[in-house]
């Protein structure tokens, strides 16, 4: 699972670097008939250095663009390594790529991107090949390569770090158990402390997943900012930077960082330990919860359907209500792992007596013998490493004690529905 996630991150990096390379060069380079004199050697060198800065900053070996002419593939631009730079070696414009595979050539016709590993005269790489079309209708490819030996080295380092983190977590867990055993207060105070510890444990488990979500959500905007700054640097070096272009560029960066700021603000509000009762909107709390898990939903190819028919102001700690929604959504996501078609439908509405928040997933139904036990503390149908069994117990406790509502579950159609009644 860790190795699969690692390669997903590598492929995401390749995709972002390829997009950045296309953004830096623009389509003009490939927006013409096959002509070896279209780009001067000096312009080819400038383009190569621009891509090389991109590869250096992202630990990528090569970024390049290619065109196809009369069944053959030619480079229109390519980054260079530091060794090639020292030797003043640059790939000539429209240099034939004799190592082109049939799959690469087919991409010009089927317009399908792909990831793969291959060996050619330049080395052994994991690559992404992405077809793009210019404004005049010409198709070209942009690719990005990472050295396979670099990937294996990074993977070994990651697995070693995971082992160290696991040992650290095990030590913290042992320490926590030892501290927990020392609690000697009277029964009511002990129960209160136990519930509080369980609440924090549940929130910490979700925080770990959400930190991963935020990292996933930030990957693309960080790539955009990187590309924008590279373009700015290029314009400055080419003396094409004026006040208007500077203002436009800064506004682009501001728009991207505003999105990133909102993501971290939602996360900060969620983990805030200062529990102040406020009047908050159910619909807005729902949207905040979704913003914290949307990367996980997208990564697992889950179709999310949201219907808000009505809304209500609740009095209480908004972060705790968000935690309830997060627990239910995480359970829904886990239930859909093995499904081919994955759907979560959320509906906020009002009947004659209550406001209802329904969260339905089309995962496997809960066995009848488990329906009555699912809200019991430490009850779980997951592997021990995948769940603690306290999430739904904490969620039910919050709904009942903090919001004077109820949390129910039932099998419905071909899936499971959780409903919060307020």
Short mmCIF file of N, CA and C in Angstrom, two decimals, residues 315-374:
data_model
loop_
_atom_site.label_atom_id
_atom_site.label_comp_id
_atom_site.label_asym_id
_atom_site.label_seq_id
_atom_site.Cartn_x
_atom_site.Cartn_y
_atom_site.Cartn_z
N UNK A 315 -26.48 25.23 17.64
CA UNK A 315 -25.66 25.83 18.69
C UNK A 315 -24.75 24.76 19.26
N UNK A 316 -23.45 25.03 19.25
CA UNK A 316 -22.50 24.07 19.76
C UNK A 316 -21.13 24.33 19.19
N UNK A 317 -20.24 23.34 19.30
CA UNK A 317 -18.88 23.45 18.78
C UNK A 317 -18.88 22.93 17.34
N UNK A 318 -18.66 23.82 16.40
CA UNK A 318 -18.73 23.44 14.99
C UNK A 318 -17.73 22.32 14.66
N UNK A 319 -16.53 22.40 15.25
CA UNK A 319 -15.50 21.39 14.96
C UNK A 319 -15.95 19.99 15.34
N UNK A 320 -16.74 19.87 16.41
CA UNK A 320 -17.22 18.55 16.82
C UNK A 320 -18.25 18.02 15.84
N UNK A 321 -19.10 18.89 15.30
CA UNK A 321 -20.08 18.45 14.31
C UNK A 321 -19.37 18.03 13.01
N UNK A 322 -18.32 18.77 12.66
CA UNK A 322 -17.52 18.40 11.49
C UNK A 322 -16.89 17.03 11.71
N UNK A 323 -16.44 16.77 12.94
CA UNK A 323 -15.83 15.47 13.24
C UNK A 323 -16.82 14.34 13.03
N UNK A 324 -18.09 14.54 13.41
CA UNK A 324 -19.11 13.52 13.20
C UNK A 324 -19.25 13.20 11.71
N UNK A 325 -19.32 14.26 10.89
CA UNK A 325 -19.45 14.06 9.44
C UNK A 325 -18.23 13.34 8.89
N UNK A 326 -17.03 13.73 9.37
CA UNK A 326 -15.79 13.11 8.90
C UNK A 326 -15.76 11.62 9.21
N UNK A 327 -16.21 11.24 10.41
CA UNK A 327 -16.23 9.83 10.80
C UNK A 327 -17.10 9.03 9.84
N UNK A 328 -18.30 9.56 9.56
CA UNK A 328 -19.24 8.84 8.68
C UNK A 328 -18.68 8.76 7.26
N UNK A 329 -18.09 9.85 6.78
CA UNK A 329 -17.53 9.85 5.42
C UNK A 329 -16.33 8.91 5.30
N UNK A 330 -15.50 8.86 6.34
CA UNK A 330 -14.36 7.95 6.30
C UNK A 330 -14.83 6.50 6.28
N UNK A 331 -15.87 6.19 7.06
CA UNK A 331 -16.42 4.84 7.03
C UNK A 331 -17.02 4.51 5.67
N UNK A 332 -17.69 5.51 5.07
CA UNK A 332 -18.26 5.30 3.74
C UNK A 332 -17.16 5.05 2.71
N UNK A 333 -16.09 5.85 2.80
CA UNK A 333 -14.96 5.68 1.87
C UNK A 333 -14.35 4.29 2.00
N UNK A 334 -14.13 3.83 3.24
CA UNK A 334 -13.55 2.51 3.47
C UNK A 334 -14.45 1.40 2.96
N UNK A 335 -15.78 1.59 3.08
CA UNK A 335 -16.72 0.56 2.63
C UNK A 335 -16.73 0.43 1.11
N UNK A 336 -16.25 1.46 0.40
CA UNK A 336 -16.32 1.46 -1.07
C UNK A 336 -15.03 1.01 -1.74
N UNK A 337 -14.00 0.68 -0.95
CA UNK A 337 -12.68 0.37 -1.50
C UNK A 337 -12.74 -0.69 -2.59
N UNK A 338 -13.52 -1.75 -2.37
CA UNK A 338 -13.52 -2.87 -3.31
C UNK A 338 -14.63 -2.79 -4.35
N UNK A 339 -15.43 -1.72 -4.32
CA UNK A 339 -16.54 -1.59 -5.27
C UNK A 339 -16.04 -1.06 -6.62
N UNK A 340 -16.66 -1.49 -7.70
CA UNK A 340 -16.33 -0.99 -9.02
C UNK A 340 -16.86 0.42 -9.22
N UNK A 341 -18.17 0.59 -8.95
CA UNK A 341 -18.79 1.92 -9.01
C UNK A 341 -18.98 2.41 -7.58
N UNK A 342 -18.41 3.56 -7.27
CA UNK A 342 -18.40 4.05 -5.88
C UNK A 342 -19.19 5.34 -5.80
N UNK A 343 -20.22 5.35 -4.95
CA UNK A 343 -21.07 6.53 -4.84
C UNK A 343 -21.36 6.85 -3.38
N UNK A 344 -21.25 8.13 -3.06
CA UNK A 344 -21.70 8.64 -1.76
C UNK A 344 -22.73 9.73 -2.05
N UNK A 345 -23.92 9.58 -1.51
CA UNK A 345 -24.97 10.60 -1.70
C UNK A 345 -25.28 11.24 -0.36
N UNK A 346 -25.17 12.55 -0.30
CA UNK A 346 -25.44 13.30 0.93
C UNK A 346 -26.66 14.18 0.70
N UNK A 347 -27.59 14.14 1.64
CA UNK A 347 -28.82 14.93 1.51
C UNK A 347 -29.13 15.61 2.84
N UNK A 348 -29.31 16.92 2.79
CA UNK A 348 -29.72 17.70 3.96
C UNK A 348 -31.13 18.21 3.71
N UNK A 349 -32.08 17.80 4.56
CA UNK A 349 -33.48 18.16 4.32
C UNK A 349 -34.26 18.20 5.63
N UNK A 350 -35.51 18.56 5.54
CA UNK A 350 -36.37 18.70 6.71
C UNK A 350 -37.66 17.92 6.48
N UNK A 351 -38.07 17.18 7.54
CA UNK A 351 -39.40 16.57 7.49
C UNK A 351 -40.32 17.29 8.48
N UNK A 352 -41.38 16.68 8.86
CA UNK A 352 -42.35 17.36 9.73
C UNK A 352 -41.81 17.61 11.14
N UNK A 353 -40.85 16.82 11.58
CA UNK A 353 -40.40 16.94 12.98
C UNK A 353 -38.91 17.22 13.14
N UNK A 354 -38.10 16.92 12.15
CA UNK A 354 -36.65 17.02 12.32
C UNK A 354 -35.96 17.59 11.08
N UNK A 355 -34.73 18.08 11.32
CA UNK A 355 -33.77 18.27 10.23
C UNK A 355 -32.96 16.98 10.13
N UNK A 356 -32.75 16.51 8.91
CA UNK A 356 -32.05 15.26 8.72
C UNK A 356 -30.85 15.44 7.78
N UNK A 357 -29.73 14.86 8.17
CA UNK A 357 -28.55 14.80 7.31
C UNK A 357 -28.29 13.34 7.01
N UNK A 358 -28.54 12.95 5.77
CA UNK A 358 -28.41 11.55 5.35
C UNK A 358 -27.13 11.39 4.53
N UNK A 359 -26.33 10.35 4.87
CA UNK A 359 -25.11 10.03 4.13
C UNK A 359 -25.18 8.56 3.73
N UNK A 360 -25.39 8.34 2.43
CA UNK A 360 -25.58 6.99 1.90
C UNK A 360 -24.39 6.58 1.03
N UNK A 361 -23.95 5.32 1.17
CA UNK A 361 -22.92 4.79 0.27
C UNK A 361 -23.39 3.45 -0.27
N UNK A 362 -22.95 3.12 -1.47
CA UNK A 362 -23.39 1.88 -2.11
C UNK A 362 -22.43 0.73 -1.87
N UNK A 363 -21.72 0.78 -0.71
CA UNK A 363 -20.84 -0.33 -0.35
C UNK A 363 -21.64 -1.52 0.16
N UNK A 364 -20.91 -2.52 0.65
CA UNK A 364 -21.58 -3.72 1.13
C UNK A 364 -22.46 -3.41 2.33
N UNK A 365 -23.59 -4.11 2.43
CA UNK A 365 -24.50 -3.92 3.55
C UNK A 365 -23.85 -4.43 4.84
N UNK A 366 -24.31 -3.87 5.96
CA UNK A 366 -23.83 -4.30 7.27
C UNK A 366 -24.62 -5.54 7.68
N UNK A 367 -23.94 -6.62 8.07
CA UNK A 367 -24.67 -7.82 8.52
C UNK A 367 -25.64 -7.45 9.65
N UNK A 368 -26.80 -8.10 9.65
CA UNK A 368 -27.84 -7.77 10.64
C UNK A 368 -27.33 -7.90 12.07
N UNK A 369 -26.47 -8.89 12.31
CA UNK A 369 -25.97 -9.09 13.67
C UNK A 369 -25.03 -7.98 14.13
N UNK A 370 -24.56 -7.16 13.18
CA UNK A 370 -23.65 -6.07 13.53
C UNK A 370 -24.35 -4.72 13.65
N UNK A 371 -25.58 -4.61 13.15
CA UNK A 371 -26.26 -3.32 13.12
C UNK A 371 -26.42 -2.72 14.51
N UNK A 372 -26.75 -3.55 15.49
CA UNK A 372 -26.96 -3.04 16.84
C UNK A 372 -25.66 -2.77 17.59
N UNK A 373 -24.55 -3.34 17.09
CA UNK A 373 -23.27 -3.20 17.80
C UNK A 373 -22.35 -2.18 17.16
N UNK A 374 -22.75 -1.62 16.02
CA UNK A 374 -21.81 -0.80 15.25
C UNK A 374 -21.40 0.49 15.98
#
